[in-house]
Amino acid sequence: MADRDLNHLHPQVEAAARAAIAECEAAGMPVLVTCTYRSDQEQNELYAQGRTKPGRIVTNARAGESFHQYRLALDLYPLVNGKPDFSGTHPNWHKIAAIFIKHGFEWGYNWKRFREMPHFQMTGGHPLSYYQRGGQL
Ligand SMILES: [Zn+2]
């Protein structure tokens, strides 16, 4: 089961996420957070999905290669009539993303290589290698 606890994010990311979520809710666009922190083991299991395990490929990141592992990312879905919109087509996606981007997040939807629509991350402008070397936000 994925960790969905906002308290397990980096404090700065947690504060920005809480502010963005509150703003979405105030605008009538509640969200469902499905993942915050992810361990090496969980990341490797996710990477195996669609490769050595059944399912659809959902990530190109192996252990150590996801910002979730550095507590800098969260995955979320718009709640529409109380249910998460897994189709990715509801107009709230782009409105919610605009709010998160305003609060300092990057949106996985804008990635060229492999789009991750539910994924939002805050990197401080640093590449992944910075965090892999022990860098801090
Ligand atoms: Zn993600």
Coordinates of C-alpha atoms and ligand atoms in Angstrom, one line a residue:
M1 CA 0.0 0.0 0.0
A2 CA 1.4 3.3 -1.0
D3 CA 2.2 5.9 1.6
R4 CA -0.4 8.7 1.3
D5 CA 0.6 10.7 4.4
L6 CA 1.4 14.3 3.6
N7 CA 3.4 14.4 6.9
H8 CA 6.0 12.1 5.3
L9 CA 6.9 14.8 2.7
H10 CA 9.8 17.2 3.1
P11 CA 8.4 20.0 5.4
Q12 CA 8.6 22.6 2.6
V13 CA 6.8 20.3 0.1
E14 CA 4.3 19.3 2.7
A15 CA 3.4 23.0 3.4
A16 CA 3.1 23.8 -0.3
A17 CA 1.0 20.7 -0.9
R18 CA -1.4 21.5 2.0
A19 CA -1.8 25.1 0.7
A20 CA -2.5 23.9 -2.8
I21 CA -4.9 21.2 -1.7
A22 CA -6.8 23.8 0.4
E23 CA -7.0 26.2 -2.5
C24 CA -8.3 23.4 -4.8
E25 CA -10.9 22.5 -2.2
A26 CA -12.0 26.1 -1.7
A27 CA -12.5 26.2 -5.5
G28 CA -14.7 23.2 -5.4
M29 CA -12.0 20.8 -6.7
P30 CA -11.2 18.2 -4.1
V31 CA -8.3 15.9 -4.8
L32 CA -7.3 12.4 -3.7
V33 CA -3.6 11.9 -2.8
T34 CA -2.5 8.4 -3.7
C35 CA 1.2 8.5 -3.0
T36 CA 3.7 10.6 -1.1
Y37 CA 6.9 9.0 0.1
R38 CA 8.1 5.8 -1.6
S39 CA 10.9 3.4 -0.4
D40 CA 13.5 1.8 -2.6
Q41 CA 11.6 -1.5 -2.5
E42 CA 8.3 0.1 -3.4
Q43 CA 9.9 1.9 -6.3
N44 CA 11.5 -1.2 -7.7
E45 CA 8.2 -3.1 -7.4
L46 CA 6.5 -0.2 -9.3
Y47 CA 9.3 -0.3 -12.0
A48 CA 8.7 -4.1 -12.4
Q49 CA 5.1 -3.5 -13.2
G50 CA 4.6 -3.9 -17.0
R51 CA 8.2 -5.3 -17.4
T52 CA 8.8 -8.4 -15.3
K53 CA 5.3 -8.2 -13.6
P54 CA 1.9 -7.9 -15.0
G55 CA 0.2 -4.6 -15.6
R56 CA 0.8 -1.4 -17.5
I57 CA 4.1 0.5 -17.3
V58 CA 3.6 3.4 -14.9
T59 CA 7.1 4.7 -14.3
N60 CA 10.6 4.9 -15.9
A61 CA 12.2 5.4 -12.5
R62 CA 14.1 2.6 -10.6
A63 CA 15.1 2.7 -6.9
G64 CA 16.8 6.1 -6.2
E65 CA 15.5 7.6 -9.4
S66 CA 12.1 9.0 -8.2
F67 CA 11.6 12.3 -6.4
H68 CA 9.1 10.4 -4.2
Q69 CA 12.1 8.7 -2.6
Y70 CA 13.4 12.1 -1.6
R71 CA 10.0 13.2 -0.2
L72 CA 9.7 15.8 -2.8
A73 CA 6.8 14.4 -4.9
L74 CA 3.1 13.4 -4.5
D75 CA 0.6 11.8 -6.8
L76 CA -3.0 12.9 -6.8
Y77 CA -6.3 12.7 -8.8
P78 CA -9.2 15.1 -9.0
L79 CA -12.2 13.8 -7.1
V80 CA -15.3 14.1 -9.3
N81 CA -18.6 13.3 -7.6
G82 CA -16.5 11.7 -4.8
K83 CA -14.5 9.4 -7.2
P84 CA -11.0 9.8 -8.5
D85 CA -10.9 10.6 -12.3
F86 CA -8.5 7.9 -13.6
S87 CA -9.3 8.8 -17.2
G88 CA -7.2 12.0 -17.0
T89 CA -9.7 13.8 -19.2
H90 CA -11.7 15.8 -16.6
P91 CA -11.1 19.6 -17.0
N92 CA -10.3 19.9 -13.3
W93 CA -6.9 18.3 -14.0
H94 CA -5.5 21.4 -15.7
K95 CA -7.1 23.8 -13.2
I96 CA -5.7 21.8 -10.2
A97 CA -2.3 21.6 -11.9
A98 CA -2.3 25.4 -12.4
I99 CA -2.8 25.8 -8.6
F100 CA 0.0 23.4 -7.8
I101 CA 2.3 25.0 -10.3
K102 CA 1.6 28.4 -8.6
H103 CA 2.6 26.8 -5.3
G104 CA 6.0 25.8 -6.8
F105 CA 5.4 22.3 -8.1
E106 CA 6.3 20.9 -11.5
W107 CA 3.7 18.7 -13.2
G108 CA 4.6 15.3 -14.6
Y109 CA 2.1 15.9 -17.4
N110 CA 4.6 18.3 -19.0
W111 CA 7.4 15.8 -19.2
K112 CA 8.5 15.0 -22.8
R113 CA 9.7 11.4 -22.4
F114 CA 7.1 9.8 -20.1
R115 CA 4.1 11.7 -19.0
E116 CA 2.9 11.1 -15.4
M117 CA -0.3 13.0 -15.1
P118 CA -1.0 12.4 -11.4
H119 CA 2.6 13.4 -10.4
F120 CA 3.7 16.7 -8.9
Q121 CA 7.2 17.4 -7.6
M122 CA 9.2 20.2 -6.1
T123 CA 12.9 20.0 -6.9
G124 CA 14.2 23.5 -6.1
G125 CA 15.6 23.5 -9.7
H126 CA 18.0 20.7 -8.8
P127 CA 18.4 17.6 -11.0
L128 CA 17.9 14.2 -9.5
S129 CA 21.7 13.6 -9.3
Y130 CA 21.9 16.4 -6.7
Y131 CA 19.6 14.5 -4.4
Q132 CA 21.2 11.2 -5.1
R133 CA 24.5 12.7 -3.8
G134 CA 22.7 13.7 -0.6
G135 CA 21.7 17.3 -1.5
Q136 CA 18.9 19.0 0.3
L137 CA 16.0 21.1 -0.9
Ligands
ZN1 ZN 4.7 10.3 -8.8

